[in-house]
């Protein structure tokens, strides 16, 4: 009889001094327990849609390869995962190579026709294809598209309150998720570069955070996740002890109204409000530099980063594992409440 893999490992002995000891049965048991901990979470998310926005700030960090593997794992456990990406730093780099100085007005890149051309080259041609190529090292999984494809994202020109000319900068006016659904229905992973179609079909520059929020709402997603270069949302960015672990959408609206956040966090919080007011249950801001931030949040009892719920009683999602970080019940849903497949999607 062929011995089991586990018995093979347990029975292995170090070949000599300096050789690693094979895993003990206790260690293997701990690994099994970690996988088992994921079961209720997989039951909850399988057949549902999760939109993940991967920020330019996290690209090129140690977390990148792990992020790609986590996205693939999500797909293999039956989650309809949609990746939305930024790439602002790379756009600025290419502009510099063409002797163009980036100018920002209230966080929006002033986008003349040449800048729009460069941004589209970088986002659609480079960043998008890098992500698609890396995901597809796991097989035929990812398909890249921009907001112009299938009129996924249509923009209306943004009017600057100060009357400044922002060029081809737009706000998301309409979302048509038909192309995304065509892909997820075939088990594929759409990877979206957030260049939108303008009023006359010309490319428009829309904020990737805002686009992710609008897409999540249009898809009726279960979750919207922002991966960026901070642990989450801080009450005070200068105070590392002020990480806000759990908020309601009303609290996020109050923070936005109070003007207490700045820079890149504002469009994420606005995107969260768009998504949660549009029917998405939860949103998260996670540190994309951290390896496996996605798995830690989605498939462990403790969770990481900042979680925003659509309503206060929504805190039933368990995050009261050994770390006791969040308050809630200990099971995601009662028996029979887990999604059974695509038909549960609204
Ligand atoms: P991304 O490429 O992921 O969109 P951004 O740089 O645009 O990254 O946004 C993330 C940044 O938001 C952080 O690096 C941080 O400097 C900034 N930020 C501003 N206010 C806050 C806050 N209250 N909590 C966390 N981050 C904040
Ligand atoms: Mg940003």
Coordinates of C-alpha atoms and ligand atoms in Angstrom, one line a residue:
X1 CA 0.0 0.0 0.0
X2 CA 1.2 3.5 -0.8
X3 CA 1.9 5.4 2.4
X4 CA 0.1 8.7 2.9
X5 CA 1.9 12.0 2.2
X6 CA 1.5 12.9 5.9
X7 CA 3.1 9.7 7.1
X8 CA 5.9 10.2 4.6
X9 CA 6.6 13.6 6.1
X10 CA 6.3 12.5 9.7
X11 CA 8.5 9.6 9.1
X12 CA 11.2 11.7 7.4
X13 CA 14.4 12.2 9.4
X14 CA 16.9 14.9 8.9
X15 CA 19.5 13.6 6.5
X16 CA 22.4 14.9 8.6
X17 CA 23.6 17.8 10.7
X18 CA 22.2 21.2 9.5
X19 CA 19.3 19.5 7.6
X20 CA 15.8 20.8 8.6
X21 CA 13.6 18.6 10.8
X22 CA 10.5 17.3 9.0
X23 CA 7.2 18.7 10.3
X24 CA 5.8 17.1 13.4
X25 CA 2.3 15.9 13.6
X26 CA 1.4 18.8 15.9
X27 CA 2.7 21.3 13.3
X28 CA 0.7 19.6 10.6
X29 CA -2.4 19.7 12.9
X30 CA -1.9 23.4 13.3
X31 CA -1.8 23.9 9.6
X32 CA -5.0 21.9 9.2
X33 CA -6.6 24.0 11.8
X34 CA -5.7 27.2 9.9
X35 CA -7.2 25.9 6.7
X36 CA -10.3 24.7 8.7
X37 CA -10.7 28.2 10.2
X38 CA -11.4 29.4 6.6
X39 CA -14.4 27.1 6.1
X40 CA -17.2 29.4 7.3
X41 CA -15.7 32.3 5.4
X42 CA -15.4 30.3 2.2
X43 CA -19.0 29.2 2.6
X44 CA -20.1 32.8 3.0
X45 CA -18.1 34.2 0.0
X46 CA -18.3 31.4 -2.5
X47 CA -20.6 32.4 -5.4
X48 CA -20.5 36.1 -4.3
X49 CA -18.7 39.0 -5.8
X50 CA -15.7 40.8 -4.2
X51 CA -14.2 43.9 -5.8
X52 CA -10.5 44.5 -4.8
X53 CA -8.8 47.8 -5.6
X54 CA -5.1 47.5 -5.7
X55 CA -3.4 50.8 -5.3
X56 CA -0.4 52.1 -7.1
X57 CA 1.1 52.8 -3.6
X58 CA 1.2 49.0 -2.8
X59 CA 2.6 48.0 -6.2
X60 CA 6.2 46.9 -6.2
X61 CA 6.1 46.1 -2.5
X62 CA 6.7 42.7 -0.9
X63 CA 2.9 42.1 -0.8
X64 CA 2.5 42.1 -4.6
X65 CA 3.2 38.4 -5.4
X66 CA 1.1 37.3 -2.3
X67 CA -1.7 39.5 -3.5
X68 CA -1.8 37.8 -6.9
X69 CA -1.8 34.4 -5.3
X70 CA -4.6 35.4 -2.9
X71 CA -6.7 36.6 -5.9
X72 CA -6.2 33.3 -7.6
X73 CA -7.1 31.4 -4.4
X74 CA -10.3 33.5 -4.1
X75 CA -11.2 32.5 -7.7
X76 CA -10.6 28.8 -6.9
X77 CA -12.9 28.8 -3.9
X78 CA -15.7 30.2 -6.1
X79 CA -15.5 33.9 -5.4
X80 CA -16.3 36.2 -8.4
X81 CA -13.3 38.5 -7.8
X82 CA -12.8 41.7 -9.8
X83 CA -9.5 43.5 -9.6
X84 CA -9.4 47.3 -10.1
X85 CA -6.0 49.0 -10.1
X86 CA -4.5 52.4 -9.9
X87 CA -1.0 53.4 -11.1
X88 CA -0.6 57.0 -10.4
X89 CA 3.1 56.8 -9.5
X90 CA 3.9 55.1 -12.9
X91 CA 1.9 57.7 -14.8
X92 CA 4.0 60.4 -13.1
X93 CA 7.2 58.6 -14.0
X94 CA 6.3 58.3 -17.7
X95 CA 5.3 62.0 -17.7
X96 CA 8.7 62.9 -16.3
X97 CA 10.3 60.9 -19.2
X98 CA 8.4 63.1 -21.6
X99 CA 9.4 66.2 -19.7
X100 CA 6.0 66.8 -18.3
X101 CA 5.5 68.0 -14.7
X102 CA 2.4 66.4 -13.0
X103 CA 0.0 69.1 -11.6
X104 CA -2.7 68.1 -9.1
X105 CA -5.8 70.1 -8.1
X106 CA -7.6 68.7 -5.0
X107 CA -5.9 65.3 -5.7
X108 CA -7.0 65.2 -9.4
X109 CA -4.2 65.1 -12.0
X110 CA -4.7 67.9 -14.4
X111 CA -5.0 65.9 -17.7
X112 CA -4.4 67.5 -21.0
X113 CA -4.7 65.4 -24.2
X114 CA -1.0 64.3 -24.1
X115 CA -1.2 63.4 -20.4
X116 CA -4.4 61.4 -21.1
X117 CA -2.5 59.5 -23.8
X118 CA 0.4 58.8 -21.5
X119 CA -1.9 57.8 -18.6
X120 CA -3.8 55.4 -20.9
X121 CA -0.5 53.9 -22.2
X122 CA 0.7 53.2 -18.7
X123 CA -2.6 52.1 -17.0
X124 CA -4.0 50.0 -19.9
X125 CA -0.8 49.0 -21.6
X126 CA 1.5 48.4 -18.8
X127 CA 0.1 48.2 -15.2
X128 CA -3.0 46.3 -16.4
X129 CA -0.9 43.8 -18.5
X130 CA 1.6 43.3 -15.7
X131 CA -1.2 42.2 -13.3
X132 CA -2.9 40.1 -16.0
X133 CA 0.4 38.4 -16.9
X134 CA 1.3 37.7 -13.3
X135 CA -2.2 36.2 -12.5
X136 CA -2.0 34.1 -15.6
X137 CA 1.1 32.4 -14.5
X138 CA -1.5 30.3 -12.6
X139 CA -3.4 29.5 -15.9
X140 CA -6.0 31.1 -18.1
X141 CA -7.7 33.2 -15.5
X142 CA -7.3 37.0 -15.9
X143 CA -8.7 39.2 -18.7
X144 CA -7.7 42.9 -18.7
X145 CA -10.0 45.7 -19.8
X146 CA -10.3 49.4 -19.3
X147 CA -13.5 51.3 -18.5
X148 CA -13.8 52.2 -22.2
X149 CA -14.4 48.5 -23.0
X150 CA -18.1 47.6 -23.2
X151 CA -18.8 51.1 -21.8
X152 CA -18.0 49.7 -18.4
X153 CA -17.3 53.2 -17.1
X154 CA -18.7 56.4 -18.6
X155 CA -17.4 59.7 -17.3
X156 CA -18.9 63.2 -17.2
X157 CA -16.3 66.0 -17.1
X158 CA -15.4 67.2 -13.7
X159 CA -16.1 70.9 -13.1
X160 CA -13.6 72.5 -10.7
X161 CA -15.3 74.7 -8.2
X162 CA -12.4 77.1 -8.5
X163 CA -12.9 77.4 -12.2
X164 CA -9.5 75.8 -13.1
X165 CA -9.3 73.7 -16.3
X166 CA -8.7 70.1 -15.3
X167 CA -8.7 68.8 -18.9
X168 CA -9.9 65.2 -19.4
X169 CA -10.7 64.6 -15.7
X170 CA -14.1 63.0 -15.1
X171 CA -16.4 61.6 -12.5
X172 CA -18.1 58.2 -13.0
X173 CA -21.4 59.0 -14.5
X174 CA -22.6 55.5 -15.4
X175 CA -21.4 51.9 -15.0
X176 CA -22.4 49.0 -17.2
X177 CA -21.1 45.7 -15.7
X178 CA -22.2 43.5 -18.6
X179 CA -18.6 42.9 -19.7
X180 CA -17.5 42.0 -16.2
X181 CA -20.4 39.6 -15.7
X182 CA -19.7 37.9 -19.0
X183 CA -16.2 37.2 -17.7
X184 CA -17.0 36.2 -14.1
X185 CA -19.7 33.9 -15.4
X186 CA -17.0 32.0 -17.3
X187 CA -14.8 31.8 -14.2
X188 CA -12.5 34.5 -15.4
X189 CA -10.9 37.3 -13.3
X190 CA -11.6 40.8 -14.8
X191 CA -8.7 43.2 -14.2
X192 CA -9.9 46.8 -14.7
X193 CA -7.8 49.9 -15.6
X194 CA -9.9 52.9 -14.7
X195 CA -9.8 54.9 -17.9
X196 CA -13.4 55.8 -18.7
X197 CA -15.3 56.7 -21.9
X198 CA -16.0 60.4 -22.0
X199 CA -19.1 62.1 -23.5
X200 CA -17.9 61.8 -27.1
X201 CA -16.2 58.4 -26.5
X202 CA -12.8 60.0 -25.8
X203 CA -10.8 58.6 -22.9
X204 CA -11.3 60.3 -19.5
X205 CA -9.2 60.1 -16.4
X206 CA -11.3 58.9 -13.4
X207 CA -10.2 58.2 -9.9
X208 CA -9.6 54.4 -9.4
X209 CA -11.0 54.5 -5.9
X210 CA -14.2 56.1 -7.0
X211 CA -14.5 53.7 -9.9
X212 CA -14.1 50.7 -7.6
X213 CA -16.9 52.0 -5.4
X214 CA -19.2 52.5 -8.3
X215 CA -18.4 49.1 -9.8
X216 CA -19.0 47.4 -6.5
X217 CA -22.4 49.0 -6.2
X218 CA -23.3 48.2 -9.8
X219 CA -22.3 44.6 -9.3
X220 CA -24.2 44.2 -6.0
X221 CA -20.8 43.0 -4.6
X222 CA -20.6 41.4 -1.1
X223 CA -17.4 43.3 -0.4
X224 CA -15.2 46.2 -1.6
X225 CA -11.6 46.0 -0.5
X226 CA -8.9 48.7 -0.9
X227 CA -5.3 47.6 -0.7
X228 CA -3.0 50.5 -0.1
X229 CA 0.2 51.5 1.8
X230 CA -1.2 52.1 5.3
X231 CA -2.6 49.6 7.8
X232 CA -6.1 51.1 7.4
X233 CA -7.8 54.4 8.3
X234 CA -6.3 56.3 11.1
X235 CA -8.2 58.8 13.2
X236 CA -5.0 60.8 13.2
X237 CA -2.5 59.8 10.4
X238 CA 0.4 61.0 12.7
X239 CA -0.6 58.6 15.5
X240 CA 0.0 54.9 14.7
X241 CA -2.1 53.9 17.7
X242 CA -5.2 55.6 16.2
X243 CA -6.1 52.9 13.7
X244 CA -9.9 52.7 13.3
X245 CA -10.8 49.0 13.2
X246 CA -14.5 49.1 12.8
X247 CA -16.9 51.8 11.6
X248 CA -20.4 52.2 10.2
X249 CA -21.0 54.0 6.9
X250 CA -22.6 56.8 8.8
X251 CA -19.4 57.3 10.8
X252 CA -17.4 57.4 7.5
X253 CA -19.8 60.0 6.2
X254 CA -19.2 62.1 9.4
X255 CA -15.4 61.7 9.0
X256 CA -15.6 62.9 5.4
X257 CA -17.8 65.8 6.4
X258 CA -15.5 66.8 9.2
X259 CA -12.5 67.0 6.7
X260 CA -10.3 65.0 9.1
X261 CA -8.8 62.8 6.3
X262 CA -6.5 64.0 3.5
X263 CA -4.9 63.0 0.3
X264 CA -5.4 59.4 -1.0
X265 CA -7.8 58.4 1.8
X266 CA -10.6 60.8 0.7
X267 CA -11.6 59.0 -2.5
X268 CA -11.4 55.6 -0.8
X269 CA -13.9 56.8 1.9
X270 CA -16.1 58.3 -0.8
X271 CA -15.9 55.0 -2.7
X272 CA -16.9 53.1 0.4
X273 CA -19.9 55.4 0.9
X274 CA -21.0 55.0 -2.8
X275 CA -20.7 51.2 -2.4
X276 CA -22.3 50.7 1.0
X277 CA -25.2 53.2 0.2
X278 CA -25.5 51.3 -3.1
X279 CA -26.1 47.9 -1.3
X280 CA -22.6 46.5 -0.7
X281 CA -22.5 45.0 2.8
X282 CA -18.9 45.7 3.8
X283 CA -15.8 47.5 2.8
X284 CA -12.2 47.2 4.0
X285 CA -9.1 49.3 3.9
X286 CA -6.1 47.0 4.2
X287 CA -2.3 47.2 4.0
X288 CA -1.4 45.8 0.5
X289 CA 2.3 45.9 1.5
X290 CA 1.6 43.1 4.0
X291 CA 1.8 39.6 2.5
X292 CA -1.6 37.9 2.3
X293 CA -3.5 40.9 3.7
X294 CA -6.5 39.6 1.7
X295 CA -6.5 36.1 3.2
X296 CA -5.9 37.5 6.7
X297 CA -9.0 39.7 6.3
X298 CA -11.3 37.3 4.4
X299 CA -10.4 33.9 5.8
X300 CA -9.4 34.3 9.4
X301 CA -11.4 35.0 12.6
X302 CA -9.5 38.1 13.6
X303 CA -9.3 40.3 10.5
X304 CA -6.9 43.2 9.9
X305 CA -7.1 46.8 8.9
X306 CA -10.3 48.9 8.9
X307 CA -13.8 47.4 8.3
X308 CA -16.8 49.5 7.4
X309 CA -20.3 48.0 7.7
X310 CA -23.5 49.2 6.0
X311 CA -25.4 49.2 9.3
X312 CA -24.5 48.9 13.1
X313 CA -26.2 45.5 13.5
X314 CA -24.0 44.3 10.6
X315 CA -21.2 43.7 13.1
X316 CA -22.4 40.1 13.4
X317 CA -19.5 39.1 11.1
X318 CA -17.2 37.3 13.5
X319 CA -13.9 38.9 14.3
X320 CA -13.8 37.6 17.8
X321 CA -11.2 34.9 17.3
X322 CA -8.3 34.4 19.8
X323 CA -7.1 38.0 19.3
X324 CA -10.6 39.2 20.2
X325 CA -10.1 42.2 18.0
X326 CA -13.7 42.7 17.0
X327 CA -17.0 42.1 18.8
X328 CA -19.6 39.9 17.3
X329 CA -21.1 36.5 17.1
X330 CA -18.9 33.5 16.4
X331 CA -20.5 32.1 13.2
X332 CA -21.2 34.0 10.0
X333 CA -24.6 32.6 9.4
X334 CA -26.8 29.9 10.7
X335 CA -27.1 26.6 9.0
X336 CA -28.5 26.9 5.5
X337 CA -27.7 30.6 5.4
X338 CA -24.5 30.2 3.4
X339 CA -24.8 31.1 -0.2
X340 CA -25.4 28.1 -2.4
X341 CA -24.2 29.5 -5.7
X342 CA -24.7 32.2 -8.3
X343 CA -28.5 32.3 -7.9
X344 CA -28.1 34.0 -4.5
X345 CA -26.7 37.1 -6.1
X346 CA -29.1 40.1 -6.4
Ligands
LIG1 P1 -3.3 54.2 -3.3 O1 -2.3 54.1 -4.4 O2 -3.5 53.0 -2.6 O3 -4.6 54.9 -3.7 P2 -2.8 56.7 -1.9 O4 -1.4 57.3 -1.6 O5 -3.6 57.5 -2.9 O6 -2.6 55.2 -2.2 O7 -3.7 56.7 -0.6 C1 -3.1 56.2 0.7 C2 -2.6 57.3 1.5 O8 -3.7 58.0 2.2 C3 -1.7 56.9 2.7 O9 -0.4 56.6 2.3 C4 -1.8 58.1 3.6 O10 -0.7 59.0 3.4 C5 -3.1 58.9 3.1 N1 -4.0 59.2 4.2 C6 -4.5 60.5 4.4 N2 -5.2 60.5 5.5 C7 -5.2 59.2 6.1 C8 -5.8 58.7 7.2 N3 -6.5 59.3 8.1 N4 -5.5 57.3 7.5 C9 -4.8 56.6 6.6 N5 -4.2 57.1 5.5 C10 -4.4 58.4 5.2
LIG2 MG1 -4.7 56.9 -4.6

